[in-house]
Every structure is written in C-alpha cells, then in structure tokens.
PDB file of C-alpha atoms in Angstrom:
ATOM      1  CA  UNK A  16     -29.673 -34.005 -66.501  1.00 47.00           C
ATOM      2  CA  UNK A  17     -28.112 -35.805 -63.560  1.00 53.00           C
ATOM      3  CA  UNK A  18     -24.427 -36.642 -63.354  1.00 58.00           C
ATOM      4  CA  UNK A  19     -25.298 -39.696 -61.254  1.00 60.00           C
ATOM      5  CA  UNK A  20     -24.482 -43.094 -62.762  1.00 49.00           C
ATOM      6  CA  UNK A  21     -27.792 -44.923 -62.481  1.00 62.00           C
ATOM      7  CA  UNK A  22     -26.319 -48.407 -62.849  1.00 55.00           C
ATOM      8  CA  UNK A  23     -24.397 -48.053 -59.593  1.00 53.00           C
ATOM      9  CA  UNK A  24     -26.016 -48.397 -56.179  1.00 63.00           C
ATOM     10  CA  UNK A  25     -25.129 -46.252 -53.139  1.00 64.00           C
ATOM     11  CA  UNK A  26     -22.102 -48.495 -52.468  1.00 64.00           C
ATOM     12  CA  UNK A  27     -20.845 -48.281 -56.051  1.00 64.00           C
ATOM     13  CA  UNK A  28     -21.940 -51.792 -57.018  1.00 59.00           C
ATOM     14  CA  UNK A  29     -23.428 -52.453 -60.450  1.00 62.00           C
ATOM     15  CA  UNK A  30     -27.152 -53.198 -60.517  1.00 60.00           C
ATOM     16  CA  UNK A  31     -30.050 -53.172 -62.943  1.00 67.00           C
ATOM     17  CA  UNK A  32     -32.072 -49.956 -62.602  1.00 69.00           C
ATOM     18  CA  UNK A  33     -35.608 -50.379 -61.246  1.00 65.00           C
ATOM     19  CA  UNK A  34     -37.918 -48.758 -63.803  1.00 75.00           C
ATOM     20  CA  UNK A  35     -41.193 -49.960 -62.278  1.00 75.00           C
ATOM     21  CA  UNK A  36     -42.230 -46.453 -61.153  1.00 75.00           C
ATOM     22  CA  UNK A  37     -41.379 -44.779 -64.469  1.00 79.00           C
ATOM     23  CA  UNK A  38     -44.119 -43.738 -66.879  1.00 83.00           C
ATOM     24  CA  UNK A  39     -44.678 -45.511 -70.166  1.00 90.00           C
ATOM     25  CA  UNK A  40     -43.803 -43.087 -72.973  1.00 91.00           C
ATOM     26  CA  UNK A  41     -42.955 -43.387 -76.638  1.00 96.00           C
ATOM     27  CA  UNK A  42     -39.176 -43.574 -76.981  1.00 95.00           C
ATOM     28  CA  UNK A  43     -36.972 -43.615 -80.052  1.00 97.00           C
ATOM     29  CA  UNK A  44     -33.241 -43.547 -80.672  1.00 98.00           C
ATOM     30  CA  UNK A  45     -31.028 -43.450 -83.752  1.00 98.00           C
ATOM     31  CA  UNK A  46     -27.374 -44.462 -83.769  1.00 98.00           C
ATOM     32  CA  UNK A  47     -24.755 -44.571 -86.490  1.00 98.00           C
ATOM     33  CA  UNK A  48     -21.578 -46.356 -87.452  1.00 98.00           C
ATOM     34  CA  UNK A  49     -19.292 -45.344 -90.316  1.00 98.00           C
ATOM     35  CA  UNK A  50     -17.218 -47.809 -92.325  1.00 98.00           C
ATOM     36  CA  UNK A  51     -14.228 -46.716 -94.380  1.00 98.00           C
ATOM     37  CA  UNK A  52     -13.001 -49.082 -97.095  1.00 98.00           C
ATOM     38  CA  UNK A  53     -11.282 -49.109-100.434  1.00 98.00           C
ATOM     39  CA  UNK A  54     -13.424 -47.619-103.219  1.00 98.00           C
ATOM     40  CA  UNK A  55     -13.253 -50.937-105.105  1.00 97.00           C
ATOM     41  CA  UNK A  56     -14.692 -52.728-102.067  1.00 96.00           C
ATOM     42  CA  UNK A  57     -17.515 -50.227-101.749  1.00 97.00           C
ATOM     43  CA  UNK A  58     -18.340 -50.681-105.421  1.00 96.00           C
ATOM     44  CA  UNK A  59     -18.581 -54.458-104.883  1.00 94.00           C
ATOM     45  CA  UNK A  60     -20.829 -53.933-101.853  1.00 95.00           C
ATOM     46  CA  UNK A  61     -23.194 -51.656-103.779  1.00 93.00           C
ATOM     47  CA  UNK A  62     -23.202 -53.735-106.976  1.00 92.00           C
ATOM     48  CA  UNK A  63     -23.439 -57.098-105.207  1.00 89.00           C
ATOM     49  CA  UNK A  64     -20.074 -58.394-106.371  1.00 82.00           C
ATOM     50  CA  UNK A  65     -18.896 -60.130-103.207  1.00 87.00           C
ATOM     51  CA  UNK A  66     -18.681 -63.906-102.789  1.00 83.00           C
ATOM     52  CA  UNK A  67     -20.867 -64.043 -99.648  1.00 84.00           C
ATOM     53  CA  UNK A  68     -23.980 -62.740-101.401  1.00 85.00           C
ATOM     54  CA  UNK A  69     -26.239 -59.791-100.616  1.00 92.00           C
ATOM     55  CA  UNK A  70     -24.044 -57.974 -98.120  1.00 96.00           C
ATOM     56  CA  UNK A  71     -26.453 -55.092 -97.475  1.00 97.00           C
ATOM     57  CA  UNK A  72     -29.495 -57.274 -96.783  1.00 96.00           C
ATOM     58  CA  UNK A  73     -27.499 -59.520 -94.466  1.00 97.00           C
ATOM     59  CA  UNK A  74     -26.120 -56.535 -92.537  1.00 98.00           C
ATOM     60  CA  UNK A  75     -29.621 -55.049 -92.157  1.00 98.00           C
ATOM     61  CA  UNK A  76     -30.982 -58.317 -90.760  1.00 98.00           C
ATOM     62  CA  UNK A  77     -27.981 -58.681 -88.428  1.00 98.00           C
ATOM     63  CA  UNK A  78     -28.535 -55.159 -87.080  1.00 98.00           C
ATOM     64  CA  UNK A  79     -32.219 -55.828 -86.466  1.00 98.00           C
ATOM     65  CA  UNK A  80     -31.500 -59.119 -84.708  1.00 98.00           C
ATOM     66  CA  UNK A  81     -28.783 -57.516 -82.585  1.00 98.00           C
ATOM     67  CA  UNK A  82     -31.037 -54.664 -81.457  1.00 98.00           C
ATOM     68  CA  UNK A  83     -33.632 -57.238 -80.361  1.00 98.00           C
ATOM     69  CA  UNK A  84     -30.963 -59.160 -78.387  1.00 98.00           C
ATOM     70  CA  UNK A  85     -29.275 -56.199 -76.688  1.00 97.00           C
ATOM     71  CA  UNK A  86     -30.198 -57.315 -73.164  1.00 95.00           C
ATOM     72  CA  UNK A  87     -28.437 -60.640 -73.856  1.00 96.00           C
ATOM     73  CA  UNK A  88     -25.245 -58.783 -74.791  1.00 95.00           C
ATOM     74  CA  UNK A  89     -25.130 -55.778 -72.444  1.00 91.00           C
ATOM     75  CA  UNK A  90     -25.414 -57.066 -68.856  1.00 87.00           C
ATOM     76  CA  UNK A  91     -27.552 -54.352 -67.234  1.00 87.00           C
ATOM     77  CA  UNK A  92     -29.927 -53.597 -70.118  1.00 90.00           C
ATOM     78  CA  UNK A  93     -33.604 -54.389 -69.682  1.00 91.00           C
ATOM     79  CA  UNK A  94     -35.207 -56.812 -72.138  1.00 93.00           C
ATOM     80  CA  UNK A  95     -37.460 -54.650 -74.299  1.00 94.00           C
ATOM     81  CA  UNK A  96     -40.429 -55.212 -76.569  1.00 95.00           C
ATOM     82  CA  UNK A  97     -39.257 -53.102 -79.483  1.00 97.00           C
ATOM     83  CA  UNK A  98     -42.012 -51.958 -81.821  1.00 97.00           C
ATOM     84  CA  UNK A  99     -39.631 -50.790 -84.538  1.00 98.00           C
ATOM     85  CA  UNK A 100     -36.083 -51.502 -85.639  1.00 98.00           C
ATOM     86  CA  UNK A 101     -34.827 -50.155 -88.930  1.00 98.00           C
ATOM     87  CA  UNK A 102     -31.337 -50.328 -90.363  1.00 98.00           C
ATOM     88  CA  UNK A 103     -30.357 -48.100 -93.271  1.00 98.00           C
ATOM     89  CA  UNK A 104     -27.025 -48.334 -95.050  1.00 98.00           C
ATOM     90  CA  UNK A 105     -26.040 -45.356 -97.182  1.00 97.00           C
ATOM     91  CA  UNK A 106     -23.027 -44.569 -99.330  1.00 98.00           C
ATOM     92  CA  UNK A 107     -21.672 -41.230 -98.092  1.00 97.00           C
ATOM     93  CA  UNK A 108     -18.479 -41.030-100.170  1.00 98.00           C
ATOM     94  CA  UNK A 109     -16.513 -43.169-102.606  1.00 97.00           C
ATOM     95  CA  UNK A 110     -14.990 -45.029 -99.654  1.00 98.00           C
ATOM     96  CA  UNK A 111     -17.525 -44.711 -96.810  1.00 98.00           C
ATOM     97  CA  UNK A 112     -20.788 -46.291 -95.779  1.00 98.00           C
ATOM     98  CA  UNK A 113     -23.021 -44.989 -93.006  1.00 98.00           C
ATOM     99  CA  UNK A 114     -25.098 -47.435 -90.997  1.00 98.00           C
ATOM    100  CA  UNK A 115     -28.121 -45.920 -89.228  1.00 98.00           C
ATOM    101  CA  UNK A 116     -30.163 -47.942 -86.761  1.00 98.00           C
ATOM    102  CA  UNK A 117     -33.419 -46.557 -85.362  1.00 98.00           C
ATOM    103  CA  UNK A 118     -35.318 -48.285 -82.568  1.00 98.00           C
ATOM    104  CA  UNK A 119     -38.668 -47.408 -81.016  1.00 98.00           C
ATOM    105  CA  UNK A 120     -41.099 -48.584 -78.365  1.00 97.00           C
ATOM    106  CA  UNK A 121     -43.634 -47.434 -75.839  1.00 95.00           C
ATOM    107  CA  UNK A 122     -42.046 -48.297 -72.537  1.00 92.00           C
ATOM    108  CA  UNK A 123     -40.387 -47.313 -69.287  1.00 89.00           C
ATOM    109  CA  UNK A 124     -36.783 -47.210 -70.466  1.00 90.00           C
ATOM    110  CA  UNK A 125     -34.969 -45.875 -73.496  1.00 88.00           C
ATOM    111  CA  UNK A 126     -33.707 -47.628 -76.595  1.00 96.00           C
ATOM    112  CA  UNK A 127     -30.309 -45.970 -77.019  1.00 96.00           C
ATOM    113  CA  UNK A 128     -28.379 -49.165 -76.334  1.00 97.00           C
ATOM    114  CA  UNK A 129     -30.528 -51.106 -78.781  1.00 97.00           C
ATOM    115  CA  UNK A 130     -29.856 -48.556 -81.539  1.00 98.00           C
ATOM    116  CA  UNK A 131     -26.114 -48.532 -80.784  1.00 98.00           C
ATOM    117  CA  UNK A 132     -25.987 -52.330 -80.723  1.00 98.00           C
ATOM    118  CA  UNK A 133     -27.902 -52.591 -83.998  1.00 98.00           C
ATOM    119  CA  UNK A 134     -25.615 -50.105 -85.768  1.00 98.00           C
ATOM    120  CA  UNK A 135     -22.499 -51.791 -84.371  1.00 98.00           C
ATOM    121  CA  UNK A 136     -23.484 -55.328 -85.348  1.00 98.00           C
ATOM    122  CA  UNK A 137     -24.619 -54.256 -88.817  1.00 98.00           C
ATOM    123  CA  UNK A 138     -21.193 -52.624 -89.278  1.00 98.00           C
ATOM    124  CA  UNK A 139     -19.414 -55.729 -87.977  1.00 98.00           C
ATOM    125  CA  UNK A 140     -21.437 -57.870 -90.377  1.00 98.00           C
ATOM    126  CA  UNK A 141     -20.395 -55.638 -93.269  1.00 98.00           C
ATOM    127  CA  UNK A 142     -16.782 -56.094 -92.199  1.00 97.00           C
ATOM    128  CA  UNK A 143     -17.203 -59.865 -91.945  1.00 96.00           C
ATOM    129  CA  UNK A 144     -18.750 -60.145 -95.380  1.00 95.00           C
ATOM    130  CA  UNK A 145     -16.119 -57.899 -97.007  1.00 96.00           C
ATOM    131  CA  UNK A 146     -12.946 -58.982 -95.216  1.00 95.00           C
ATOM    132  CA  UNK A 147     -12.009 -61.478 -97.926  1.00 93.00           C
ATOM    133  CA  UNK A 148     -11.377 -58.563-100.305  1.00 94.00           C
ATOM    134  CA  UNK A 149     -10.484 -55.777 -97.833  1.00 96.00           C
ATOM    135  CA  UNK A 150      -9.145 -56.557 -94.357  1.00 97.00           C
ATOM    136  CA  UNK A 151      -8.341 -52.878 -93.806  1.00 98.00           C
ATOM    137  CA  UNK A 152     -11.947 -51.749 -93.369  1.00 98.00           C
ATOM    138  CA  UNK A 153     -12.289 -49.388 -90.407  1.00 98.00           C
ATOM    139  CA  UNK A 154     -15.432 -49.058 -88.311  1.00 98.00           C
ATOM    140  CA  UNK A 155     -15.564 -45.652 -86.654  1.00 98.00           C
ATOM    141  CA  UNK A 156     -17.838 -43.052 -85.103  1.00 97.00           C
ATOM    142  CA  UNK A 157     -20.243 -45.478 -83.488  1.00 98.00           C
ATOM    143  CA  UNK A 158     -22.427 -42.945 -81.727  1.00 98.00           C
ATOM    144  CA  UNK A 159     -25.894 -41.952 -80.687  1.00 98.00           C
ATOM    145  CA  UNK A 160     -27.348 -39.352 -83.043  1.00 98.00           C
ATOM    146  CA  UNK A 161     -30.596 -38.663 -81.225  1.00 97.00           C
ATOM    147  CA  UNK A 162     -33.056 -39.931 -78.663  1.00 97.00           C
ATOM    148  CA  UNK A 163     -36.609 -38.876 -77.991  1.00 96.00           C
ATOM    149  CA  UNK A 164     -38.941 -39.422 -75.069  1.00 93.00           C
ATOM    150  CA  UNK A 165     -38.535 -40.404 -71.464  1.00 87.00           C
ATOM    151  CA  UNK A 166     -37.862 -38.472 -68.291  1.00 83.00           C
ATOM    152  CA  UNK A 167     -34.644 -36.871 -69.564  1.00 84.00           C
ATOM    153  CA  UNK A 168     -36.380 -35.578 -72.701  1.00 89.00           C
ATOM    154  CA  UNK A 169     -35.113 -35.266 -76.242  1.00 93.00           C
ATOM    155  CA  UNK A 170     -31.439 -35.120 -77.159  1.00 95.00           C
ATOM    156  CA  UNK A 171     -29.605 -34.684 -80.453  1.00 94.00           C
ATOM    157  CA  UNK A 172     -25.884 -34.986 -81.152  1.00 91.00           C
ATOM    158  CA  UNK A 173     -26.064 -31.780 -83.190  1.00 85.00           C
ATOM    159  CA  UNK A 174     -27.728 -29.618 -80.546  1.00 74.00           C
ATOM    160  CA  UNK A 175     -27.063 -31.330 -77.211  1.00 59.00           C
ATOM    161  CA  UNK A 176     -29.897 -31.388 -74.718  1.00 52.00           C
ATOM    162  CA  UNK A 177     -33.197 -29.834 -75.739  1.00 46.00           C
TER     163      UNK A 177
END
C-alpha cells in the first residue's frame, strides 16, 4: 500500500483522481457508526414510541440516500452507480445501537466513502428523530470495517491489510 495521498497532485494541490485507466472490478465496503443513548430512549426507538414515527425505517432510507449522494457531499469523490446499498441497525447493548452500511458496485473506484457517508447520515437521522427525548445521544466510532476489491485488495479493520 502506498503512503502517497492520491488526491494531491505533484504540487500538493487537491484534484480528483483520474481512474480512467483502472480496471472495472467488483468492490464492496462496510462502515459502522455507534450511537449511545439512555436505555429508555433505545426502548422507544425499538418499540416505535417516538413522536416522529418509524425512526429505524427513516434512518435506513436516509443512509441509503446519503450513500447515493456522496459525491455531492465530499468534494473529490467520483459519482458512482452503486448496485447495492444496505443499512442495518442493530441493538448491541441496553444503551447502544450499531449502524452498518454496506455499499457495492462493479467499477473503477472504491465505495468506502459511500459506506461511511451512509452510516454517518443514518446515525445523524437517528439523533435527529430522538433528540426531543434525549439530546445527550453520542455518535461515535464512525469507521470503515472492511473493503473488498480494487487494486489495493481486501482490507478488514480486524486484520489490517490482507
């Protein structure tokens, strides 16, 4: 793996990477975000007891939409034709939810930023829909869990480069 920052040209100026000579390969990425909240808030999220409606469905849709719009939000990202975006929201303790966003495509550039954006926006949507009952919700550990495909190969947070 190179230590070179690919979004900088030889003079150190930001630019969009030219991927025209790269091979089309299947690429996937999964990112996570963790939300910590009061147990009573989490119970309302799971049971559907919040005034804004189905919090989980809304967060899933927001994450999917965000992943599809990543190039509009992150200046040097390529617009991508994603073939899959999934957002899962799982209870991992009495006060924590895990948001997982997985993106896939067959293309010339990876989908890590799309997965990270999807997980982040789904988490922000959960915060927005719950803030009336719990303003102290914390969003943490937004991170890439794994990526597959492309020139740099597969990578997993648990095992590093493979």
